[in-house]
mmCIF file of C-alpha atoms and ligand atoms in Angstrom:
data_model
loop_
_atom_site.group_PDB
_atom_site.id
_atom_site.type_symbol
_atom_site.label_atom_id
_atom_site.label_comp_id
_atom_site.label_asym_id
_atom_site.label_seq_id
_atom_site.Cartn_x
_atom_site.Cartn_y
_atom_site.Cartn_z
ATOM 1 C CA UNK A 1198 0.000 0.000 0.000
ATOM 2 C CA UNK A 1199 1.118 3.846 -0.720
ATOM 3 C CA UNK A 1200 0.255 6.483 1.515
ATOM 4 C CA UNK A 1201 -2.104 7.652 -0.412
ATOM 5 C CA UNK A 1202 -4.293 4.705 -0.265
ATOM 6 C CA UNK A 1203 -5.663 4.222 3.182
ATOM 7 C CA UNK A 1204 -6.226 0.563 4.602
ATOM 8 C CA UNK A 1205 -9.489 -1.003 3.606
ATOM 9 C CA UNK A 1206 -11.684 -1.114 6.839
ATOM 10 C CA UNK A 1207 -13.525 -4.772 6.647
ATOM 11 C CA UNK A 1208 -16.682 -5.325 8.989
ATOM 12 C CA UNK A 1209 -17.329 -8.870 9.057
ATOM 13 C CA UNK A 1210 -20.715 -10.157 9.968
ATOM 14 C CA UNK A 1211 -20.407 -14.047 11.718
ATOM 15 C CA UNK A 1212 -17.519 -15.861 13.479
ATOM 16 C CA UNK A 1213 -18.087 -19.056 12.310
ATOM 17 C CA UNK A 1214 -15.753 -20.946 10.442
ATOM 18 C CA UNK A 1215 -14.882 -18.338 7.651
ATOM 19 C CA UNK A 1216 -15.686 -15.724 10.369
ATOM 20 C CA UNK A 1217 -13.039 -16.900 12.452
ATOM 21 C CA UNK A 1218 -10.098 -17.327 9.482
ATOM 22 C CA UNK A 1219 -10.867 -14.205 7.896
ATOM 23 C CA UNK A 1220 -10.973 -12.081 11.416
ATOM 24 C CA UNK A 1221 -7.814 -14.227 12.274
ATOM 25 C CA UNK A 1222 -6.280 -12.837 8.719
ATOM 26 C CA UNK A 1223 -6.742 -9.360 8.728
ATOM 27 C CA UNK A 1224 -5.225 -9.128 12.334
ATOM 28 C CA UNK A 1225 -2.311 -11.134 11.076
ATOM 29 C CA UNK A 1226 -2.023 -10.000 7.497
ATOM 30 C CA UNK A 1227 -4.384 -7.193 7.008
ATOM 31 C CA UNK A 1228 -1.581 -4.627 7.521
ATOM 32 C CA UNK A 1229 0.824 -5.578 5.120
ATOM 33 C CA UNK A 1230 -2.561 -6.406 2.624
ATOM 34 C CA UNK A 1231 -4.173 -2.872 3.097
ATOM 35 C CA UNK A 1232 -6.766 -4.377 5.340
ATOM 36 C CA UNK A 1233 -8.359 -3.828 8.858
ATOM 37 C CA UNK A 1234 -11.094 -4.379 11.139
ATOM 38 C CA UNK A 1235 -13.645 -1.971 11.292
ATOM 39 C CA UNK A 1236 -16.083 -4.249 13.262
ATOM 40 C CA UNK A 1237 -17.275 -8.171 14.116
ATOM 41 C CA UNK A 1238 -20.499 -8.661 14.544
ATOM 42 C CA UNK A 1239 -22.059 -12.216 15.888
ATOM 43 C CA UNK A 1240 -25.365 -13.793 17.052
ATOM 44 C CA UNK A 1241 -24.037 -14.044 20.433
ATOM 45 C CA UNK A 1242 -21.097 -11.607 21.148
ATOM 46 C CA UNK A 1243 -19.611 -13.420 24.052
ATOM 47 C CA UNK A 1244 -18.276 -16.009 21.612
ATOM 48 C CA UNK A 1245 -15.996 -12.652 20.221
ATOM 49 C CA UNK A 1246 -14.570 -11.831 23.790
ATOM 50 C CA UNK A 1247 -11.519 -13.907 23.396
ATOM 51 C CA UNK A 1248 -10.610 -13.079 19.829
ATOM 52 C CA UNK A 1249 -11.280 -9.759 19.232
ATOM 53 C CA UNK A 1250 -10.513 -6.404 21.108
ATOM 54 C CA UNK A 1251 -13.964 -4.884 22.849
ATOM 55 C CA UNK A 1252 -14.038 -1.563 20.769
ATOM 56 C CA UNK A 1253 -14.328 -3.981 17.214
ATOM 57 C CA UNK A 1254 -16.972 -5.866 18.530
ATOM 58 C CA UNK A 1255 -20.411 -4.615 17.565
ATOM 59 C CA UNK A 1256 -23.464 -5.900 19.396
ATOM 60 C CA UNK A 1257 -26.109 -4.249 17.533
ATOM 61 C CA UNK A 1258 -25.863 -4.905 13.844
ATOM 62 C CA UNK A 1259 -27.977 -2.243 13.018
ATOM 63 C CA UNK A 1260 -25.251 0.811 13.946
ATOM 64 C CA UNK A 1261 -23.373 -0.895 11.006
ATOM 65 C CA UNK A 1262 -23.104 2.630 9.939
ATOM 66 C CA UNK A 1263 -21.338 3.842 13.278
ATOM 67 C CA UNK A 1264 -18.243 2.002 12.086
ATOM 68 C CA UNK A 1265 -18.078 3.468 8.507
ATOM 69 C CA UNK A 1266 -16.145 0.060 6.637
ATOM 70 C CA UNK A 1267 -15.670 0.251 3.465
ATOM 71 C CA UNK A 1268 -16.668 -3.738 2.819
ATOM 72 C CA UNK A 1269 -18.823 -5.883 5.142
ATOM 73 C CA UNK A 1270 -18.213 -9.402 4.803
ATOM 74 C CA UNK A 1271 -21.065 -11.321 5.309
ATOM 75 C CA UNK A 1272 -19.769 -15.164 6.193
ATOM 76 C CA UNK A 1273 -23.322 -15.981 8.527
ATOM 77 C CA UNK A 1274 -26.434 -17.190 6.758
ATOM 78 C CA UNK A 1275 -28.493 -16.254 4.137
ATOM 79 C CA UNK A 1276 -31.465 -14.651 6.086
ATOM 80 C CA UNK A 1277 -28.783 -11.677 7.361
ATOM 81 C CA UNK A 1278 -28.279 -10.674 3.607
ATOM 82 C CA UNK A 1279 -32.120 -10.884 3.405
ATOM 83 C CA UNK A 1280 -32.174 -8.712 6.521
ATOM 84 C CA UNK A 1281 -29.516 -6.088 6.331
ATOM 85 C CA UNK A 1282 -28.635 -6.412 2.427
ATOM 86 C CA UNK A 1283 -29.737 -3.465 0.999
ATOM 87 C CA UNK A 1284 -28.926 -1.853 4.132
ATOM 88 C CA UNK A 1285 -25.773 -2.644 3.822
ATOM 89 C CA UNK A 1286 -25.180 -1.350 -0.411
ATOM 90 C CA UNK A 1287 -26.892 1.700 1.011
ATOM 91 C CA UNK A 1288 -23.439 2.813 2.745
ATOM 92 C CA UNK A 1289 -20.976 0.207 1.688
ATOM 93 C CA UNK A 1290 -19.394 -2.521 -0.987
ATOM 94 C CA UNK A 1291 -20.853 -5.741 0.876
ATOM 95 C CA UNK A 1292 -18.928 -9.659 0.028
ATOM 96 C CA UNK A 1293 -22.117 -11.669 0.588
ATOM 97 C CA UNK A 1294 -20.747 -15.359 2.104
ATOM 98 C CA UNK A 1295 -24.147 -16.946 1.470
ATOM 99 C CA UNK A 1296 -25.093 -16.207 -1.863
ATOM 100 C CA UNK A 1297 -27.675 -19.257 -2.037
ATOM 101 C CA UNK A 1298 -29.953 -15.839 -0.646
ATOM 102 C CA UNK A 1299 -29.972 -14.604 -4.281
ATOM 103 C CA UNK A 1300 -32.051 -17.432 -5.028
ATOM 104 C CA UNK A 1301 -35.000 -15.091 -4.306
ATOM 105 C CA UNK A 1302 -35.861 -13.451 -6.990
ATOM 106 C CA UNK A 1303 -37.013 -10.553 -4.728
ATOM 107 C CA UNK A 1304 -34.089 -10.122 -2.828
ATOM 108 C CA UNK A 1305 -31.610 -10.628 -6.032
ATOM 109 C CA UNK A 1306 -33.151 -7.389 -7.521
ATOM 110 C CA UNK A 1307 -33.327 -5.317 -4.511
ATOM 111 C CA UNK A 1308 -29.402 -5.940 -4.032
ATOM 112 C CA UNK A 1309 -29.072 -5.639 -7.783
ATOM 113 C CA UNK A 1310 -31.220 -2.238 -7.299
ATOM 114 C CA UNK A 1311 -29.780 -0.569 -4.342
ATOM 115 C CA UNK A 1312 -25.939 -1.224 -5.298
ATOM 116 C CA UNK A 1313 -26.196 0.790 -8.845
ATOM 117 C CA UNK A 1314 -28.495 3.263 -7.020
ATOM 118 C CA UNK A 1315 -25.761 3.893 -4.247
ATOM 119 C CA UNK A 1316 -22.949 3.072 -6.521
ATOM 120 C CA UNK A 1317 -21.723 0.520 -4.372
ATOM 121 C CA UNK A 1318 -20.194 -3.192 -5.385
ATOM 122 C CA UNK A 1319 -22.232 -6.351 -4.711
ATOM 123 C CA UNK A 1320 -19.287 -8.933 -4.394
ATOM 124 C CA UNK A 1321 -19.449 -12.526 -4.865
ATOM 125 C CA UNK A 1322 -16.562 -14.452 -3.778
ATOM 126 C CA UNK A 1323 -15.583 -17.303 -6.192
ATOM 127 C CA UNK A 1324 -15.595 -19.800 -3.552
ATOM 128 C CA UNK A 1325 -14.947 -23.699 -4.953
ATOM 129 C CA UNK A 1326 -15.949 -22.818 -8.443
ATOM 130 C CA UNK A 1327 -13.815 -22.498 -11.306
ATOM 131 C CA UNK A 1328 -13.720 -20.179 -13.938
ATOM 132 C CA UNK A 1329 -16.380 -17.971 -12.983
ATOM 133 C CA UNK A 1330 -15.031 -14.445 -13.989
ATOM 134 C CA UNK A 1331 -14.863 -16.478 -17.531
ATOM 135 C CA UNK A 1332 -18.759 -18.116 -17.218
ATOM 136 C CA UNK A 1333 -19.507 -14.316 -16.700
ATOM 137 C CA UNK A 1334 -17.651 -13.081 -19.868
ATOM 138 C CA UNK A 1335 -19.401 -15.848 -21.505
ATOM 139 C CA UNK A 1336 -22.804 -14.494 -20.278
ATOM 140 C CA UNK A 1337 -22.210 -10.889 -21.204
ATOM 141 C CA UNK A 1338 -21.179 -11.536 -24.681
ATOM 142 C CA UNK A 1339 -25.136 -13.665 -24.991
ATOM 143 C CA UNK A 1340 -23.120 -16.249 -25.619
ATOM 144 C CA UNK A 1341 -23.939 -18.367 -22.381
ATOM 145 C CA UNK A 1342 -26.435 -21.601 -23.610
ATOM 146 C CA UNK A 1343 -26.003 -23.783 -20.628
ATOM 147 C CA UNK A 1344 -24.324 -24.862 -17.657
ATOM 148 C CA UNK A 1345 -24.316 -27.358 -15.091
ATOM 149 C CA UNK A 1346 -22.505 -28.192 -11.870
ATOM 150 C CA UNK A 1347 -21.502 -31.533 -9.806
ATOM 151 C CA UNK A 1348 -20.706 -31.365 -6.533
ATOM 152 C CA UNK A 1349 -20.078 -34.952 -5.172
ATOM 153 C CA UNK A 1350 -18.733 -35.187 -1.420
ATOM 154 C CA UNK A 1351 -18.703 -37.813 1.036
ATOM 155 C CA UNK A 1352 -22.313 -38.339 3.089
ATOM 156 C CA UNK A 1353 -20.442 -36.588 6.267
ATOM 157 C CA UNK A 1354 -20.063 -33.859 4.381
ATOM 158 C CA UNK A 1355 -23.415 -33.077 3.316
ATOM 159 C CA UNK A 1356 -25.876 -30.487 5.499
ATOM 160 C CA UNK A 1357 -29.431 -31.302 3.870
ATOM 161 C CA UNK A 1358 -33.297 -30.608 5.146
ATOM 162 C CA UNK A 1359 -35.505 -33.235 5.696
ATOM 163 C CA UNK A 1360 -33.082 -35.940 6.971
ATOM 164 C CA UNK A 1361 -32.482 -36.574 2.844
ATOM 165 C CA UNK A 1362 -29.048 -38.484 3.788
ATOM 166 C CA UNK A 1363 -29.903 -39.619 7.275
ATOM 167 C CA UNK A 1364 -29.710 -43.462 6.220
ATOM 168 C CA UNK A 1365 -26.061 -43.362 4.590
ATOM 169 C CA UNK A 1366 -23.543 -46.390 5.089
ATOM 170 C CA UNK A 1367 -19.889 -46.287 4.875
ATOM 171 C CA UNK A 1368 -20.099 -49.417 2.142
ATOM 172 C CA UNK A 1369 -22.899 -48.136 -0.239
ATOM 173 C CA UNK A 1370 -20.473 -46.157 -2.862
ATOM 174 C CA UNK A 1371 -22.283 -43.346 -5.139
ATOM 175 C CA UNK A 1372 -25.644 -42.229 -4.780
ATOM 176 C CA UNK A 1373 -26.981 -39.191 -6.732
ATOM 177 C CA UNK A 1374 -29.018 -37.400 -4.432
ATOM 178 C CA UNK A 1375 -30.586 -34.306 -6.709
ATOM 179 C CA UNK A 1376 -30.470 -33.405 -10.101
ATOM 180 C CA UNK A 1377 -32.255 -30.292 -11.388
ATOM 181 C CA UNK A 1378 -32.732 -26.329 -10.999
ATOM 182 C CA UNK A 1379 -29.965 -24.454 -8.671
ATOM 183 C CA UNK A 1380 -33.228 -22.733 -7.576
ATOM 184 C CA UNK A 1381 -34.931 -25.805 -6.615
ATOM 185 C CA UNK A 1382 -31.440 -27.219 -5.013
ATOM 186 C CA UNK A 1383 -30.899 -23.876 -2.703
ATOM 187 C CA UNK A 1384 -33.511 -24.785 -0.073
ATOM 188 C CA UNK A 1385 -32.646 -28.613 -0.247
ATOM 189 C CA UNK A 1386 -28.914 -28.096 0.806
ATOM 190 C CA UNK A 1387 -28.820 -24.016 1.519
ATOM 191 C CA UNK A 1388 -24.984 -24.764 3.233
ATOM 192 C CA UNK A 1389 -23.653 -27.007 -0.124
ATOM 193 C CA UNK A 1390 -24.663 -25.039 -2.742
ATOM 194 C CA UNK A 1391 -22.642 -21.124 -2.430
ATOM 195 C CA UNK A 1392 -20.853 -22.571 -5.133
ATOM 196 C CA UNK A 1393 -23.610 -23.451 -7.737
ATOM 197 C CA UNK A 1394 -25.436 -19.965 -6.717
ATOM 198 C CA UNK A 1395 -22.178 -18.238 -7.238
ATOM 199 C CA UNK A 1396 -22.384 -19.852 -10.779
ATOM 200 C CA UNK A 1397 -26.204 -18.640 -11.337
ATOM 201 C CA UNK A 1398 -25.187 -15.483 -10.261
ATOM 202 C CA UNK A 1399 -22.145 -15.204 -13.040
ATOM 203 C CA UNK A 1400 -24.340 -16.894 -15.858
ATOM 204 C CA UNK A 1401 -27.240 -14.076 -14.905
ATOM 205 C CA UNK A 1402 -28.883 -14.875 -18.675
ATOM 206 C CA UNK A 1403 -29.713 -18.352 -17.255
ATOM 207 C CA UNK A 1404 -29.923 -17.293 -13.755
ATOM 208 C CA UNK A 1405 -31.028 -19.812 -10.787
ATOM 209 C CA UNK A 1406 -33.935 -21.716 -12.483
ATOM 210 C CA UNK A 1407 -31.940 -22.117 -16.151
ATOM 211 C CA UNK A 1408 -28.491 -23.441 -13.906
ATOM 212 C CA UNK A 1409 -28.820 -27.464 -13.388
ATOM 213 C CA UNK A 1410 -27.247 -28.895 -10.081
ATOM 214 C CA UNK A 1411 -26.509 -31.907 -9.251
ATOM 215 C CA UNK A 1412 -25.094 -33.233 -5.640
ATOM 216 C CA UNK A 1413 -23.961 -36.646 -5.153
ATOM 217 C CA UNK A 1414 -22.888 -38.502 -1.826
ATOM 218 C CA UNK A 1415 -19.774 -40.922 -2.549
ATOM 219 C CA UNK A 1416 -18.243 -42.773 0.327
ATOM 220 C CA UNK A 1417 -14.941 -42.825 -1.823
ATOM 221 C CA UNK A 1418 -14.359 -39.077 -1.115
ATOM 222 C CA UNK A 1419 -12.801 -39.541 2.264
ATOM 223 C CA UNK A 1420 -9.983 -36.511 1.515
ATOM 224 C CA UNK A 1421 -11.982 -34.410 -0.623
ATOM 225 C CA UNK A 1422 -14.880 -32.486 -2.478
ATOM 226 C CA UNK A 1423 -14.992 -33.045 -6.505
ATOM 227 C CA UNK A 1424 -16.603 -29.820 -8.613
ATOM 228 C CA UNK A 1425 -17.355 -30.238 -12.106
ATOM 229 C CA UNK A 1426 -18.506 -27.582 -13.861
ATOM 230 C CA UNK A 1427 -19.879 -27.937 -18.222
ATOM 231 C CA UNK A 1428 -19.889 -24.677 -19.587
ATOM 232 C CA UNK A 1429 -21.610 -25.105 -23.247
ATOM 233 C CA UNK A 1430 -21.498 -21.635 -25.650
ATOM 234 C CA UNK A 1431 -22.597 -21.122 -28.769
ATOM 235 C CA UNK A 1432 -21.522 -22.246 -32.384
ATOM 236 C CA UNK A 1433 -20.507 -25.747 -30.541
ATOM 237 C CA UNK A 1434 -18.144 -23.992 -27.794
ATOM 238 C CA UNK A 1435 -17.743 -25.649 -24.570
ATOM 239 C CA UNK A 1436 -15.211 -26.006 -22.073
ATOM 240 C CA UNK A 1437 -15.411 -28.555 -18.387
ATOM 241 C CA UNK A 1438 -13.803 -28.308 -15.820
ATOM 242 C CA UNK A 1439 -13.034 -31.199 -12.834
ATOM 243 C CA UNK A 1440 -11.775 -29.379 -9.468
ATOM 244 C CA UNK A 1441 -10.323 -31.798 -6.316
ATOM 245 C CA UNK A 1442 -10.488 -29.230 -3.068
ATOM 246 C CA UNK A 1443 -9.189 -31.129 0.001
ATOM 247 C CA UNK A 1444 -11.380 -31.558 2.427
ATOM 248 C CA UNK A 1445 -11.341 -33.595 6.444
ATOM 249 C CA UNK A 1446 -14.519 -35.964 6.670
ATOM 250 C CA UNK A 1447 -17.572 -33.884 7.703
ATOM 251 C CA UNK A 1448 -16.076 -30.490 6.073
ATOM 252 C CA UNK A 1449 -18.797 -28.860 4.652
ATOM 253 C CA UNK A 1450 -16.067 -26.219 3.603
ATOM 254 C CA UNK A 1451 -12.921 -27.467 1.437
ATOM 255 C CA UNK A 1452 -9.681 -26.081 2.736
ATOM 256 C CA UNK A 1453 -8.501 -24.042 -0.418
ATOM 257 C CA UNK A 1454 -12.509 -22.658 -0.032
ATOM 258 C CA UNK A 1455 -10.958 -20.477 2.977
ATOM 259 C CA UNK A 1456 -7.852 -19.186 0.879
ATOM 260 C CA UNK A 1457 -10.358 -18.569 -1.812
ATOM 261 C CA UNK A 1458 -11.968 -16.081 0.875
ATOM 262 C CA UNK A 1459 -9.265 -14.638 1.931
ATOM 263 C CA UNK A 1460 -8.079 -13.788 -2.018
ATOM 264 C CA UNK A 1461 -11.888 -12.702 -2.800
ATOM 265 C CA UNK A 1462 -11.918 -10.184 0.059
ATOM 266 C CA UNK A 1463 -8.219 -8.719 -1.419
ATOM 267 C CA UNK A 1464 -10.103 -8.051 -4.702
ATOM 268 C CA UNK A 1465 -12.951 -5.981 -2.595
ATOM 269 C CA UNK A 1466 -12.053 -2.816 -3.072
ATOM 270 C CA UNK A 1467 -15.268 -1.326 -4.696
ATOM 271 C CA UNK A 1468 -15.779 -1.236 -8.149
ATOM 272 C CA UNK A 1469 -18.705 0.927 -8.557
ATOM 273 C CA UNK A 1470 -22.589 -0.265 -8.216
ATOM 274 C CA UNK A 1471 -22.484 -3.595 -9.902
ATOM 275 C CA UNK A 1472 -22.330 -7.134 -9.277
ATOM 276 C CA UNK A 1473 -18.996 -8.394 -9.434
ATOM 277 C CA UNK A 1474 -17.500 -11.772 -8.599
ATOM 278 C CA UNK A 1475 -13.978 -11.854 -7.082
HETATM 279 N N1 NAD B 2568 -19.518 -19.033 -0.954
HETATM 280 C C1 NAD B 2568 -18.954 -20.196 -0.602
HETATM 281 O O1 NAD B 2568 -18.290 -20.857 -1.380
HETATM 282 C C2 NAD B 2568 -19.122 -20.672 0.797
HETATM 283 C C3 NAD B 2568 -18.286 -21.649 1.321
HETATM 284 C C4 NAD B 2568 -18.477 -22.039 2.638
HETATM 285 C C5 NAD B 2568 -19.517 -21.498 3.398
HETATM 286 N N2 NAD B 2568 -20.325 -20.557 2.833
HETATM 287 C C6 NAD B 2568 -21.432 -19.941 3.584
HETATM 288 O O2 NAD B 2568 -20.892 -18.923 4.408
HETATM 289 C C7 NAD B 2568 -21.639 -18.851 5.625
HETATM 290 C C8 NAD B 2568 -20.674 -19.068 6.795
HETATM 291 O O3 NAD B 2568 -20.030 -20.336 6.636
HETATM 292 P P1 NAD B 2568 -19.233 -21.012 7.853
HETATM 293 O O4 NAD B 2568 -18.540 -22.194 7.297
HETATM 294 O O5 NAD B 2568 -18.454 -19.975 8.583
HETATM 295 O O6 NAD B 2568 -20.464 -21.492 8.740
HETATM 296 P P2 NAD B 2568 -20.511 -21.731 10.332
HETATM 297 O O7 NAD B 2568 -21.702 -22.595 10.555
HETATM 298 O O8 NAD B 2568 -19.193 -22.182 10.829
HETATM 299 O O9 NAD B 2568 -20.790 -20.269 10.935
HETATM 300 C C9 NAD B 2568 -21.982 -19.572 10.754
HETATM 301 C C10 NAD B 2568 -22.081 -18.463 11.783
HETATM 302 O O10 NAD B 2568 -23.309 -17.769 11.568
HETATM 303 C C11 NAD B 2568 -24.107 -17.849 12.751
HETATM 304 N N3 NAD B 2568 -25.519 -18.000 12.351
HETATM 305 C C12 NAD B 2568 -26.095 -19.101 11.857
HETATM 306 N N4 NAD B 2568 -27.383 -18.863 11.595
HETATM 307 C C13 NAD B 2568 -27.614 -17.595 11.930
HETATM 308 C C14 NAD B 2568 -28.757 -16.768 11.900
HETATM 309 N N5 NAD B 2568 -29.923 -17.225 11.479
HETATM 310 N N6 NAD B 2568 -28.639 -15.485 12.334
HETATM 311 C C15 NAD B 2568 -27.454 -15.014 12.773
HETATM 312 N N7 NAD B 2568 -26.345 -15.754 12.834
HETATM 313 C C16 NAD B 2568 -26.430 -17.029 12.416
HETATM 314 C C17 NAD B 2568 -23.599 -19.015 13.561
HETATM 315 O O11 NAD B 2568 -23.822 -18.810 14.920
HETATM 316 C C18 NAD B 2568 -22.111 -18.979 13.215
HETATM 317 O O12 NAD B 2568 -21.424 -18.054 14.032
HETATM 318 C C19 NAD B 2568 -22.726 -19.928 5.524
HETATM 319 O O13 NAD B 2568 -23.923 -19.347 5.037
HETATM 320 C C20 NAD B 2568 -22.156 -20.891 4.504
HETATM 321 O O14 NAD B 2568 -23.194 -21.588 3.820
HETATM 322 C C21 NAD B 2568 -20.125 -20.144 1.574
#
């Protein structure tokens, strides 16, 4: 950084998993990246105590504003961006962690909405998926015809309502559990699919219904998570990709995932009121 470029002053919203790493980052790294603190915020703000120092830690979400950051990380759950979204694009860029919320079509268009009126950046981070800033290109040209997405982890891995992989054994191999819409697969596995939204959200001329998703539990995958992603253009272009991310058993987060954060939130550095994935 110069000294004409101030550090970035990052508010991050959940100390979770990714909440953790990424406060744990900027207090390590953030100085030498351009990055600091400018608040945590969590459900329950005694869990922060021990990590973070008492003047970062904000207990009311709503006095966002108080702390003036110039990105808020959400890394939570979907129903804050539902909550404080707009709110949020209303003063600042905002990196939304759980972009399965987009799946509304409500919600997608008041974020869409209130980030070009306020000239503030929507961000998506990457996450697992591959190639996205190119899927995008592909969409913006109207070249985009379809794509779909694989995600195939082991059953320990998976987080999904209605019990739909309570009765998994360790000898029963590959089972495809869903194939269809992203937009029917977000409220089936809301905490395994950032990846596939962050792919609906890149391939906007397709968008959440015209993305197909497919999850699949394989008791093979003991070490890690397998993406594939089939991009198909048009005039017979097409390009897939196969991505290994390392993963413990029961990770519903690969390892490289929290890298790919950490390198997202480096990119966040607004780029004027627009979606952009980083
Ligand atoms: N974009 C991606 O590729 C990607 C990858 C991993 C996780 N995620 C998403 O990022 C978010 C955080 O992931 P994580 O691994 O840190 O999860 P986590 O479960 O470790 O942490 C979530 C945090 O949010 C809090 N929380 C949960 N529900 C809440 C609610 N309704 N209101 C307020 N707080 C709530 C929890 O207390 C916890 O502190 C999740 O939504 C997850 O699905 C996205």
């Amino acid at each position: 950084m110069t000294d004409r470029c101030p550090p970035s002053r990052v508010g991050v919203v959940g100390f979770g998993h990714l909440g953790q790493f990424l406060v744990d980052h900027i207090q390590k790294e953030g100085p030498g990246a351009g990055l600091s603190l400018a608040f945590v915020w969590n459900r329950s703000a005694e869990k922060l105590t021990d990590y973070v120092p008492e003047e970062l830690i904000l207990t009311n979400l709503a006095e966002f504003t108080d702390r003036k950051a110039d990105v808020i990380v959400e890394v939570c759950h979907p129903c804050i961006v539902k909550d404080f979204g707009v709110q949020f694009l209303s003063h600042t860029n905002l990196m939304v962690g759980s972009p399965s919320a987009l799946a509304n079509p409500q919600l997608d268009q008041a974020l869409r909405l209130a980030a070009k009126q306020h000239g503030n950046t929507l961000y998506i981070p990457s996450g697992a998926l591959w190639g996205g800033q190119d899927i995008q290109r592909l969409n913006d040209s109207g070249s985009l015809r379809a794509l779909s997405i694989r995600m195939s982890k082991h059953p320990s891995c998976f987080r999904l309502a209605d019990g739909l992989l309570s009765d998994w054994s360790e000898e029963e191999g590959r089972r495809v559990l869903f194939h269809g819409s992203v937009a029917e697969l977000c409220p089936i596995a809301p905490n395994n699919v950032n990846t596939m939204a962050a792919a609906a959200i890149a391939a906007s001329t397709l968008g959440f219904h015209g993305v197909t998703g497919e999850i699949v539990s394989d008791t093979a995958l003991a070490d890690h998570h397998l993406v594939e992603v089939e991009v198909t253009g048009s005039g017979g272009f097409s390009v897939k990709t196969e991505r290994r991310n390392p993963a413990k058993l029961g990770a519903v987060t690969g390892s490289a995932t929290y890298r790919s954060f950490w390198s997202s939130l480096l990119v966040c550095k607004g780029h004027g009121g627009r979606v952009y994935l980083c």
